[in-house]
mmCIF file of C-alpha atoms in Angstrom:
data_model
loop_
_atom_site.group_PDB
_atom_site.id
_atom_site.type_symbol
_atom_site.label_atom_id
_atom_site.label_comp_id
_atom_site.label_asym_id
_atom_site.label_seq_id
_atom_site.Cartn_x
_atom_site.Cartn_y
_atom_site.Cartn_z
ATOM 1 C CA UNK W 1 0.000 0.000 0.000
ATOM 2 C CA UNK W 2 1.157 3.698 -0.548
ATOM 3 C CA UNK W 3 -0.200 7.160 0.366
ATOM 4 C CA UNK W 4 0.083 10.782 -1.326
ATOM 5 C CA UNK W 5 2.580 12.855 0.783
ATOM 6 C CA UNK W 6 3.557 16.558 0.033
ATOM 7 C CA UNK W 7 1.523 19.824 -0.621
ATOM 8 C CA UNK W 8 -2.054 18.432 -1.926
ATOM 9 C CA UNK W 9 -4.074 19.457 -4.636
ATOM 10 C CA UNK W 10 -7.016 18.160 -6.256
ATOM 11 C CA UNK W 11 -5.045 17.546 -9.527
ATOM 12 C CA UNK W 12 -1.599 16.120 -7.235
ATOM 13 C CA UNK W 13 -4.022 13.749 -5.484
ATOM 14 C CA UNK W 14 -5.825 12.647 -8.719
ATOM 15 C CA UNK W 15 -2.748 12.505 -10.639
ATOM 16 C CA UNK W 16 -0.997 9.842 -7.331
ATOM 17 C CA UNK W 17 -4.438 7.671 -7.389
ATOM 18 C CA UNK W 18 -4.311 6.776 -10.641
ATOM 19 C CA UNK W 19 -0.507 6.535 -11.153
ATOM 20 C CA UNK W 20 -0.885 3.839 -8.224
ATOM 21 C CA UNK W 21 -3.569 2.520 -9.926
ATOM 22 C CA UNK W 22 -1.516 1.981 -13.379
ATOM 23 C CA UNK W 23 1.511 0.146 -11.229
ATOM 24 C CA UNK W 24 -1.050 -1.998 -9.600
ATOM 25 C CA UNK W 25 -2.319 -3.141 -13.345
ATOM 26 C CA UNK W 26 1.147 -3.844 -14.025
ATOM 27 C CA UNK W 27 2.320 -5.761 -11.435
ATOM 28 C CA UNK W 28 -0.993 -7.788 -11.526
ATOM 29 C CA UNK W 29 -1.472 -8.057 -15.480
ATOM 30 C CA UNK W 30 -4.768 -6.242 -15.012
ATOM 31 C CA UNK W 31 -6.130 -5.256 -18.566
ATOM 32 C CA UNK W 32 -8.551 -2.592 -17.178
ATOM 33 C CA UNK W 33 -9.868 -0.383 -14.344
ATOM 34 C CA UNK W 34 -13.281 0.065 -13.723
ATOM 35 C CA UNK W 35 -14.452 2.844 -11.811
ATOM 36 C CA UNK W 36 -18.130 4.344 -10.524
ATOM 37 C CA UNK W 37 -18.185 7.667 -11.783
ATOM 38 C CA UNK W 38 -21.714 8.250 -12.393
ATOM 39 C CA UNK W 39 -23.569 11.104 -14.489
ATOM 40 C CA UNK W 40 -23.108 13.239 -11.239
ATOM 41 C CA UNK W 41 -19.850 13.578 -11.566
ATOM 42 C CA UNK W 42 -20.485 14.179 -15.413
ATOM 43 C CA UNK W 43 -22.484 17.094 -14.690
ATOM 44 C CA UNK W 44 -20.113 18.103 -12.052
ATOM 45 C CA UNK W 45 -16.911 17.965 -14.593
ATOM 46 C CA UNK W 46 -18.631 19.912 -17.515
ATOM 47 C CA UNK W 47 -19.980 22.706 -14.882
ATOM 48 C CA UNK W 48 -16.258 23.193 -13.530
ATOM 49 C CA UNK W 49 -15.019 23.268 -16.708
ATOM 50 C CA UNK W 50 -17.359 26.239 -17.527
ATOM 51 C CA UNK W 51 -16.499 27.783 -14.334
ATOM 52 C CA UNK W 52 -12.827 27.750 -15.568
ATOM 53 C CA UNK W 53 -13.233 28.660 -19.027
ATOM 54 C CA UNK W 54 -12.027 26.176 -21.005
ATOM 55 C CA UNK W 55 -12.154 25.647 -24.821
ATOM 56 C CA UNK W 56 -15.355 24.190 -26.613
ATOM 57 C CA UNK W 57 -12.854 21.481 -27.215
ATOM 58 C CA UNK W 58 -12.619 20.269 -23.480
ATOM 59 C CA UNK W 59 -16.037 20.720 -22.683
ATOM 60 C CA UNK W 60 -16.553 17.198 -24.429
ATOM 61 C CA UNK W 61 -18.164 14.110 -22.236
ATOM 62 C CA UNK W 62 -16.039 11.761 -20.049
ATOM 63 C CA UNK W 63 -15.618 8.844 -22.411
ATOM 64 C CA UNK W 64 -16.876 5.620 -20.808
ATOM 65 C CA UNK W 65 -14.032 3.727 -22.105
ATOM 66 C CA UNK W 66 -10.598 4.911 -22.775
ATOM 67 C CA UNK W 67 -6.641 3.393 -22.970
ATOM 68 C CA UNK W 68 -5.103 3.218 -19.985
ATOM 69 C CA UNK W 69 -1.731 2.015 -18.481
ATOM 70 C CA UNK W 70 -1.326 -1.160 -20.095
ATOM 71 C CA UNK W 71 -5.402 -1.856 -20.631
ATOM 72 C CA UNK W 72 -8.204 0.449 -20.859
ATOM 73 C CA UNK W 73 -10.415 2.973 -18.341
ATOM 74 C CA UNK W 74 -13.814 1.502 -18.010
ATOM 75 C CA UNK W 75 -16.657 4.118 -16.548
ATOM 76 C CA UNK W 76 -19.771 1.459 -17.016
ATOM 77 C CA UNK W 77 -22.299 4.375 -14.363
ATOM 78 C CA UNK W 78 -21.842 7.228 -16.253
ATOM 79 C CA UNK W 79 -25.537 7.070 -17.543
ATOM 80 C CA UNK W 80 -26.758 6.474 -13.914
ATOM 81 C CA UNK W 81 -27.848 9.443 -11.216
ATOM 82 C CA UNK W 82 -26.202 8.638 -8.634
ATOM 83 C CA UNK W 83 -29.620 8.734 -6.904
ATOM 84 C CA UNK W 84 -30.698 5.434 -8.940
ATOM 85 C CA UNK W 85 -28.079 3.375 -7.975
ATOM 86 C CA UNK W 86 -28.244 1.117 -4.907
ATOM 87 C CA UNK W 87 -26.754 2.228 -1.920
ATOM 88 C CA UNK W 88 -23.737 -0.136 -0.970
ATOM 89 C CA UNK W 89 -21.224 0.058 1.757
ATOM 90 C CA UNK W 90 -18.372 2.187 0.451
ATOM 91 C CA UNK W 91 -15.793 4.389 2.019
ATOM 92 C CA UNK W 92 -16.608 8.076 1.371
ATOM 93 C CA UNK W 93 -13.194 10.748 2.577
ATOM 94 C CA UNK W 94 -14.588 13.019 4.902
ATOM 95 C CA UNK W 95 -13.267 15.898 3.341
ATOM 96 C CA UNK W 96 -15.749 15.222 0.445
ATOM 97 C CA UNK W 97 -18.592 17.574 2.746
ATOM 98 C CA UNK W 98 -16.505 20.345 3.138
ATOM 99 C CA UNK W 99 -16.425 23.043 0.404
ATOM 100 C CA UNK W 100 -12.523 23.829 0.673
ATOM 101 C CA UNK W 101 -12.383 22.684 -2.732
ATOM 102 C CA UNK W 102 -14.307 23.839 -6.103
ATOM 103 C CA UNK W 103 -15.449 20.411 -7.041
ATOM 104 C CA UNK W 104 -17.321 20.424 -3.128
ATOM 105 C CA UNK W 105 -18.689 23.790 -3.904
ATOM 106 C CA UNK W 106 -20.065 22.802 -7.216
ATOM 107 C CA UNK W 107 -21.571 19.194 -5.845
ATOM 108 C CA UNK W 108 -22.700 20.985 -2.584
ATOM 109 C CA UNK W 109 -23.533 24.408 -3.639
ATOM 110 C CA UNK W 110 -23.700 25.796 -6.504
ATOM 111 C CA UNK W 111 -25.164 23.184 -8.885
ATOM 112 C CA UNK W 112 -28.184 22.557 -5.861
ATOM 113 C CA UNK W 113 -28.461 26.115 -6.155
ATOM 114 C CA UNK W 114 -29.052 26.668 -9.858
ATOM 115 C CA UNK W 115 -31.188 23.316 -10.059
ATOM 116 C CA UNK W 116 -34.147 25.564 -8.457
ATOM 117 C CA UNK W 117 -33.986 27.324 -11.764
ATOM 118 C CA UNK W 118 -33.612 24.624 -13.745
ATOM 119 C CA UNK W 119 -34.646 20.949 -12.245
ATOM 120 C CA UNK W 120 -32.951 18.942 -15.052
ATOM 121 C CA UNK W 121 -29.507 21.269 -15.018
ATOM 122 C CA UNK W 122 -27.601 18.396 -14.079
ATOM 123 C CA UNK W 123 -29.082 16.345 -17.341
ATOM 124 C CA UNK W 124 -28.582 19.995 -19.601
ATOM 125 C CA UNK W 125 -25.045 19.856 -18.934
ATOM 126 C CA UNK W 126 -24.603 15.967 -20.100
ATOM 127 C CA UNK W 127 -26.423 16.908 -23.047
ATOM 128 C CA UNK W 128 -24.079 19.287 -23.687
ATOM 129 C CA UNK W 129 -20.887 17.135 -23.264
ATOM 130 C CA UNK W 130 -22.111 14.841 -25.377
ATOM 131 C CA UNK W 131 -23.049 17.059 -27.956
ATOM 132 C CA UNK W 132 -19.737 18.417 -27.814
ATOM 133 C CA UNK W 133 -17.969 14.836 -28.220
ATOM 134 C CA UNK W 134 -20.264 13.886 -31.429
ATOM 135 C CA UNK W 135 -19.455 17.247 -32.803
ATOM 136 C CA UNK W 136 -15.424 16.411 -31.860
ATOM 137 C CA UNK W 137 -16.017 12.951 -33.487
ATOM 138 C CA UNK W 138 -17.554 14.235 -36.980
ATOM 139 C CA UNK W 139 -15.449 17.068 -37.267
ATOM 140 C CA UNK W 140 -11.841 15.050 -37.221
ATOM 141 C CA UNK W 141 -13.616 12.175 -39.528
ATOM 142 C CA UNK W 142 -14.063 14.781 -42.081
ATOM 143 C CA UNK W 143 -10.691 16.018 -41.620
ATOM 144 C CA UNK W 144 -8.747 12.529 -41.273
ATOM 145 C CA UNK W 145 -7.367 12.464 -44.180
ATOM 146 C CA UNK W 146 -5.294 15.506 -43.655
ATOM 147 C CA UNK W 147 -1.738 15.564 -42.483
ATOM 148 C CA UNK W 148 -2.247 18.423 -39.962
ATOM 149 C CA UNK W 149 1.546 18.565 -39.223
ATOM 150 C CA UNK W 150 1.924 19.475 -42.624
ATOM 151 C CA UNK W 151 2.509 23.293 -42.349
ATOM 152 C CA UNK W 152 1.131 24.190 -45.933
ATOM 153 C CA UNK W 153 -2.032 21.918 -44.901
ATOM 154 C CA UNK W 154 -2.679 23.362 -41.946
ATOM 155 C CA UNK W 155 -2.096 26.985 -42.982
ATOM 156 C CA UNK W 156 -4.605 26.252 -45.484
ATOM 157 C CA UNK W 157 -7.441 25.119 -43.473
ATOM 158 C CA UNK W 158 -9.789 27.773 -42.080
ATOM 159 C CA UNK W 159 -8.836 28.906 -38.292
ATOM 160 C CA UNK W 160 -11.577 26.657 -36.718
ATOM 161 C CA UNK W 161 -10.429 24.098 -38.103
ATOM 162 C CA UNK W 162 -7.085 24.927 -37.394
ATOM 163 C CA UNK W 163 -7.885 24.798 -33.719
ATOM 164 C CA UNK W 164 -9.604 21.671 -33.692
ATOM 165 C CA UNK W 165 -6.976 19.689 -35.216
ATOM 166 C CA UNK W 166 -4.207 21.675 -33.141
ATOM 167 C CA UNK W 167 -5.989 20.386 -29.994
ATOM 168 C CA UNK W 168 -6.796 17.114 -31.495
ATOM 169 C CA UNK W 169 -2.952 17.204 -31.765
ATOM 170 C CA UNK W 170 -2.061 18.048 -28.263
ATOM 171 C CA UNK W 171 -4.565 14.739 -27.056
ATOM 172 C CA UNK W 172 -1.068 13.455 -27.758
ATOM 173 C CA UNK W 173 0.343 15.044 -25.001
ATOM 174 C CA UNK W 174 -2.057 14.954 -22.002
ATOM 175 C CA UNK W 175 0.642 16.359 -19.454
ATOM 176 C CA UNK W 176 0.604 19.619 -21.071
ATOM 177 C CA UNK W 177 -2.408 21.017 -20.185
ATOM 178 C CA UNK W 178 -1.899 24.388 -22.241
ATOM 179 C CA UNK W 179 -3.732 27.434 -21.085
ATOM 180 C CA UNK W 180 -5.867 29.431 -23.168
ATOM 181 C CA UNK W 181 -2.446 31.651 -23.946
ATOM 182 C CA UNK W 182 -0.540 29.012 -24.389
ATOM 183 C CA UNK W 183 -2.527 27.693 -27.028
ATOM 184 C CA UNK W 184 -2.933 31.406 -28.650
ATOM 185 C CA UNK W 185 0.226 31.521 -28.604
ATOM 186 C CA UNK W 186 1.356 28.350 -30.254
ATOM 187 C CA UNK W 187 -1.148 28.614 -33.025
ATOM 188 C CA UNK W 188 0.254 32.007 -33.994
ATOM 189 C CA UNK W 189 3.554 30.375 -34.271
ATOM 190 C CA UNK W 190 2.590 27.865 -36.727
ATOM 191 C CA UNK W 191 0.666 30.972 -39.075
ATOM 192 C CA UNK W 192 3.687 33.151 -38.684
ATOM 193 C CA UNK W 193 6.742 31.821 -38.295
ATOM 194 C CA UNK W 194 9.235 28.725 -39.740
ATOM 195 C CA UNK W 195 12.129 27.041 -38.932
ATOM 196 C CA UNK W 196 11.719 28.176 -34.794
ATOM 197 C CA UNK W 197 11.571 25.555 -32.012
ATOM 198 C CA UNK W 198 9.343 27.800 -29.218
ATOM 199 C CA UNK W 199 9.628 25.821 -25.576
ATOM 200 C CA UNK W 200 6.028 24.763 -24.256
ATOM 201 C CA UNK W 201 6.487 23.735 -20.931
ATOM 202 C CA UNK W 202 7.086 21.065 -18.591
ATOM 203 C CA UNK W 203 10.511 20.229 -21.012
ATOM 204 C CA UNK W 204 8.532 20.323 -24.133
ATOM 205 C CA UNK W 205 9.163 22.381 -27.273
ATOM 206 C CA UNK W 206 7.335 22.919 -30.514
ATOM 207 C CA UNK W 207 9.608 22.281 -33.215
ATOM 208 C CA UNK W 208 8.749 23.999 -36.936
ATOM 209 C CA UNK W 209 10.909 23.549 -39.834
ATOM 210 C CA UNK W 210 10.197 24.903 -43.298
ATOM 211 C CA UNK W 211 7.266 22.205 -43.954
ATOM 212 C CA UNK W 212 6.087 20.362 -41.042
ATOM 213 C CA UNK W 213 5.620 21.037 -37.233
ATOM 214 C CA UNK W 214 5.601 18.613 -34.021
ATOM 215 C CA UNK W 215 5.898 18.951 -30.303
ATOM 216 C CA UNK W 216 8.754 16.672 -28.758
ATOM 217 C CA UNK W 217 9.718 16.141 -25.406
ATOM 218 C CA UNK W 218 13.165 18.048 -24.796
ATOM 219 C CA UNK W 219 15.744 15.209 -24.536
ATOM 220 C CA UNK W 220 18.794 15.162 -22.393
ATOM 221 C CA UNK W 221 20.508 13.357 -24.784
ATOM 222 C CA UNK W 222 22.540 14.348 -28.214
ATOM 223 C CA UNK W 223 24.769 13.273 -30.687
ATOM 224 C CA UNK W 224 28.467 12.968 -28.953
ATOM 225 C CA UNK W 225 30.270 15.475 -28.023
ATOM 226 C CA UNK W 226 29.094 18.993 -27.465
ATOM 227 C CA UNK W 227 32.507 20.829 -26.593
ATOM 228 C CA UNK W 228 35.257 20.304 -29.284
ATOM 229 C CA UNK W 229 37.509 18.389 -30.768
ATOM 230 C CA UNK W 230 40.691 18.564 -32.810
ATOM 231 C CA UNK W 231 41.650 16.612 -35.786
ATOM 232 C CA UNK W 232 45.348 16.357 -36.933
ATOM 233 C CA UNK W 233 46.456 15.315 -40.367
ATOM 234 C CA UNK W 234 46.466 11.431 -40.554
ATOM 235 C CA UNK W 235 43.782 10.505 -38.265
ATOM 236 C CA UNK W 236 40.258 9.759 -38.172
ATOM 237 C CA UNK W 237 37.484 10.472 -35.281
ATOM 238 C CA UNK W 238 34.017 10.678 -34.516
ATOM 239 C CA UNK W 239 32.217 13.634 -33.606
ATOM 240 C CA UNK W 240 28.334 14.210 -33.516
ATOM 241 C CA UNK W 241 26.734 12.308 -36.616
ATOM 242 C CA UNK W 242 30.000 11.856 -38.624
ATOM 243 C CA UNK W 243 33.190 10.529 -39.066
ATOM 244 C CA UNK W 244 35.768 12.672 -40.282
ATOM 245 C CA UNK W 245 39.616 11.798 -41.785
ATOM 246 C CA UNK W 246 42.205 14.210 -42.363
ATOM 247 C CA UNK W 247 44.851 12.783 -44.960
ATOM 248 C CA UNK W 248 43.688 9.388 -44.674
ATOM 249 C CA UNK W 249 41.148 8.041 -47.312
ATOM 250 C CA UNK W 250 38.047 6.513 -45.966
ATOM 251 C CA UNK W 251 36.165 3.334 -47.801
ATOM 252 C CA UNK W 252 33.172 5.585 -49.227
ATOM 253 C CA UNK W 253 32.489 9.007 -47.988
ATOM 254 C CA UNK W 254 29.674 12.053 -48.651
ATOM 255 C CA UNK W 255 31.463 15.449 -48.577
ATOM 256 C CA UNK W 256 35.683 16.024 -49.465
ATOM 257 C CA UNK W 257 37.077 19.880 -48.701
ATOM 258 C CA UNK W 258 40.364 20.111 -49.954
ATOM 259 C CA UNK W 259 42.659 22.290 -48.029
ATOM 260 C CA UNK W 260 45.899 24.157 -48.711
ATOM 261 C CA UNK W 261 47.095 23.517 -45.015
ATOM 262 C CA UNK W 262 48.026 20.241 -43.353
ATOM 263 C CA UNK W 263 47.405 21.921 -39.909
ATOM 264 C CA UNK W 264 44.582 20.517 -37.280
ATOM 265 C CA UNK W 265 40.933 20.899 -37.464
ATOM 266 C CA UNK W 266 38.602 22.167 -35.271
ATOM 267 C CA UNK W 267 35.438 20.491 -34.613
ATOM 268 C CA UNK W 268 33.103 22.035 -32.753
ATOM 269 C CA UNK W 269 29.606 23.294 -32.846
ATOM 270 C CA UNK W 270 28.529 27.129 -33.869
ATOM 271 C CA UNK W 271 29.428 30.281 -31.545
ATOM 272 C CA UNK W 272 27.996 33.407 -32.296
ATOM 273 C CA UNK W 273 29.585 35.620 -34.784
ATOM 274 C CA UNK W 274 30.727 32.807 -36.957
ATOM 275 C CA UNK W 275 30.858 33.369 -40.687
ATOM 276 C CA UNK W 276 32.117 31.562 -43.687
ATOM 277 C CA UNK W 277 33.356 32.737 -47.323
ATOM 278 C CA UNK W 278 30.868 31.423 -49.246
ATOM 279 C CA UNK W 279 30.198 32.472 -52.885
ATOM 280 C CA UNK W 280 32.212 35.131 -53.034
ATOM 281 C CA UNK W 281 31.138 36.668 -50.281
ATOM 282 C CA UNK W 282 31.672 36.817 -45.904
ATOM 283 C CA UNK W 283 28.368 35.435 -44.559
ATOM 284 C CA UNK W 284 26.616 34.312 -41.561
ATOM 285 C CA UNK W 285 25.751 30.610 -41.146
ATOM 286 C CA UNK W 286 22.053 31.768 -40.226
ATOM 287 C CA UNK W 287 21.881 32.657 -43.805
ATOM 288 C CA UNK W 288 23.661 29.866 -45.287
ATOM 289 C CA UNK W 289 21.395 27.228 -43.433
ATOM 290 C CA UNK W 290 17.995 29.786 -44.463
ATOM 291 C CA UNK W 291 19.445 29.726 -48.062
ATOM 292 C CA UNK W 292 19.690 25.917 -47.757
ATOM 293 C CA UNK W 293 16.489 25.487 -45.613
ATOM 294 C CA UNK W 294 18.260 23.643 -43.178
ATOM 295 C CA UNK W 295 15.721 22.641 -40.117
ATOM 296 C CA UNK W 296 15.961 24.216 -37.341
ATOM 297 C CA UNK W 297 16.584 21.007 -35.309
ATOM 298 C CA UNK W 298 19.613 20.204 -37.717
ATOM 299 C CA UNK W 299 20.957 23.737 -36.987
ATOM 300 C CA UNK W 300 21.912 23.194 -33.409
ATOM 301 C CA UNK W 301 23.507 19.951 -34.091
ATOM 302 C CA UNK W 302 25.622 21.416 -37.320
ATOM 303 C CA UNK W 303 29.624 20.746 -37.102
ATOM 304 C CA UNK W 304 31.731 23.598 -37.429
ATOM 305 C CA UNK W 305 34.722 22.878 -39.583
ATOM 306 C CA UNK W 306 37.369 25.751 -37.997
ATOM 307 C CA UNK W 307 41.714 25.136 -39.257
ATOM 308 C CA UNK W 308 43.498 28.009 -38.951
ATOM 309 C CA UNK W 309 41.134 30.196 -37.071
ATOM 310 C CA UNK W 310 38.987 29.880 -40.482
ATOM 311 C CA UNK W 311 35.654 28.254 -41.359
ATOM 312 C CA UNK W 312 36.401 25.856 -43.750
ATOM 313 C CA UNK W 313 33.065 24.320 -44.070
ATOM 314 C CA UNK W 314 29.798 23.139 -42.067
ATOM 315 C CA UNK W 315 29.437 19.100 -42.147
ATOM 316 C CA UNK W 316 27.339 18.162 -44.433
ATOM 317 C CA UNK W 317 26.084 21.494 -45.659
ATOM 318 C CA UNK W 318 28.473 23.678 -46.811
ATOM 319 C CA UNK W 319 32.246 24.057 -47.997
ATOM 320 C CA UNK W 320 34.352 27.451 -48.086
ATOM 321 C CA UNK W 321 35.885 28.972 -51.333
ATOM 322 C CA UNK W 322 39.021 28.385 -49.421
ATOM 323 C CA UNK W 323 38.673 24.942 -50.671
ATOM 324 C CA UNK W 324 38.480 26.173 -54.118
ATOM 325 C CA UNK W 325 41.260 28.104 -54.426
ATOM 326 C CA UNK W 326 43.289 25.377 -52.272
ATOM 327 C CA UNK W 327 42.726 22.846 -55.322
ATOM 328 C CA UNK W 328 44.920 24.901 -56.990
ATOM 329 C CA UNK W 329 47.984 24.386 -54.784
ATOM 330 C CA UNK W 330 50.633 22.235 -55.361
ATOM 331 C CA UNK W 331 50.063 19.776 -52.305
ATOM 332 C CA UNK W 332 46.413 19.163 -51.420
ATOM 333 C CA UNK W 333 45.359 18.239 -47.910
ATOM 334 C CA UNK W 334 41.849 16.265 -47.924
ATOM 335 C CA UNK W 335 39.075 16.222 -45.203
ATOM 336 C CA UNK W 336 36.991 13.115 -45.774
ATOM 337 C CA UNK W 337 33.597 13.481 -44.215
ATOM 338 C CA UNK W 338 31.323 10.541 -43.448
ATOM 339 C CA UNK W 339 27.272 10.629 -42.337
ATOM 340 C CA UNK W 340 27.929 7.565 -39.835
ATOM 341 C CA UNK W 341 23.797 5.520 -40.074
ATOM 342 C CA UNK W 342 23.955 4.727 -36.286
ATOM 343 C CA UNK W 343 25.585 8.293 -34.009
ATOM 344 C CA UNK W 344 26.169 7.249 -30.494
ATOM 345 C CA UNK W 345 24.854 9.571 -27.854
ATOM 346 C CA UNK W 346 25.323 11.113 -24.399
ATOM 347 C CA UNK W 347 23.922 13.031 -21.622
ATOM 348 C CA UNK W 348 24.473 16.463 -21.455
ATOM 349 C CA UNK W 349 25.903 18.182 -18.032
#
């Protein structure tokens, strides 16, 4: 047995319940949980989640069955008033008759109250969450065949619909729970900007490139190392995705920059300020990878090429015209550069 310890909270102590519930299903091979939530507590649910003003979206009925852990969530009472069903010897908390808490006030209080006005309020509200889910259910079957992380696709589709599949979306991710600027605020990322990662919360981050968005959870881990690394003529290393060889000839490889120097390389990753001759001209990398519509996610993992306090090239993406004009020398140094199919990875400090 186990019991909730720390500051409580409705959600904390709702949250611990059915977390022990899920490890009890495991360690049991239970397939599903079956709980008595009645049409009360349906009435009760939709009314707080007026009170709190959330979207149309969320206002949808408790679904009587839903995944859960490793089985499913099975509410078989949610059509029953808890006044129909039989009274049986159950263990009620105390607490439940004290109005501390907003679900109390609306059970105790304030839906009693507004039932003088309206005798079937409780049964109005129902209605209305399940109106809400059939409207849910035949709005994303007319939409399923869209790819809504497709940018151009979703642009394209009128802002109602926009927001429906954004929140459909964002099911994905339960622990979220966006507020109402949150959401603004992410949906006017995807109609205004590209290849941006904007941080959520909770260690998640929406990521959009050029032509597709997702939400990922920020991960601790990356490819090798994140400091630097130097690379002297004759040998070969590892570093992030690739495998690079100064002077020594790999089997097969994807990129060659010749060099006019046999001096070491610098790999690293990119510090502000950093620019590369590129086409005649002195440029930024921020413009090279825009020019190249490199993802965003790809930027921050790029490998800056750096001999001689010079950029010779970005792994990968782009080569200086110092390697140009070093083909032209009488002794040509060669940086083999290999896309390695499996990068190890490690933890960041």
């Amino acid at each position: 047995m186990t019991h909730f310890q720390g500051k409580f909270s409705e959600k904390k102590a709702r949250d611990f319940r059915y977390t022990f519930f899920k490890q009890i299903m495991t360690d049991f091979a239970y397939t599903a949980l079956v709980t008595a939530h009645h049409k009360d507590d349906q009435a009760e649910t939709v009314f707080m989640r007026l009170l709190r003003g959330s979207k149309w979206f969320h206002l949808a009925a408790i679904k009587e069955c839903q995944t859960f852990g490793q089985g499913e969530l099975i509410r078989p009472l949610l059509t029953f008033a808890k006044k129909d069903l039989p009274c049986v010897f159950h263990f009620e908390d105390a607490s439940n008759q004290e109005n501390i808490y907003l679900r109390n006030r609306i059970r105790n209080t304030y839906l009693p109250q507004l039932s003088k006005e309206n005798p079937r309020l409780s049964d109005s509200l129902v209605a209305l969450s399940q109106e809400m889910l059939h409207l849910q259910e035949a709005l994303l079957y007319l939409a399923k065949s869209l790819d809504i992380q497709n940018l151009e696709t979703f642009k394209a589709s009128p802002k109602g619909l926009q927001i429906l599949l954004l929140e459909d979306y964002l099911t994905n991710f339960p622990e979220l729970a966006l507020s109402r600027g949150q959401f603004d605020e992410m949906l006017y990322s995807l109609e205004n900007k590209v290849n941006t990662i904007y941080k959520i919360r909770k260690d998640y981050q929406l990521i959009i490139t050029y032509d597709r968005f997702s939400i990922e959870k920020i991960n601790p881990e990356t490819y090798g190392d994140l400091s630097q690394t130097m690379l002297k003529s004759g040998n070969t290393r590892d570093f992030g995705p690739f495998t690079f060889s100064f002077n020594a000839p790999l089997a097969e490889w994807d990129q060659e920059i010749v060099l006019s120097s046999s001096n070491p390389i610098i790999l690293r990753h990119q510090q502000n300020g950093d620019q590369i001759i590129y086409k005649g001209h002195h440029r930024k990398l921020k413009r090279i990878y825009h020019e190249k519509r490199i993802p965003v996610t790809q930027k921050k993992k790029a490998i800056i090429l750096e001999q001689d306090e010079k950029i010779i090239g970005i792994a990968g993406i782009a080569v200086s015209d110092l390697s140009k004009s070093a083909k032209n020398d009488t002794i040509e140094n060669k940086l083999y550069i290999k896309k390695r199919e499996k990068a190890y990875v490690r933890k960041l400090h």
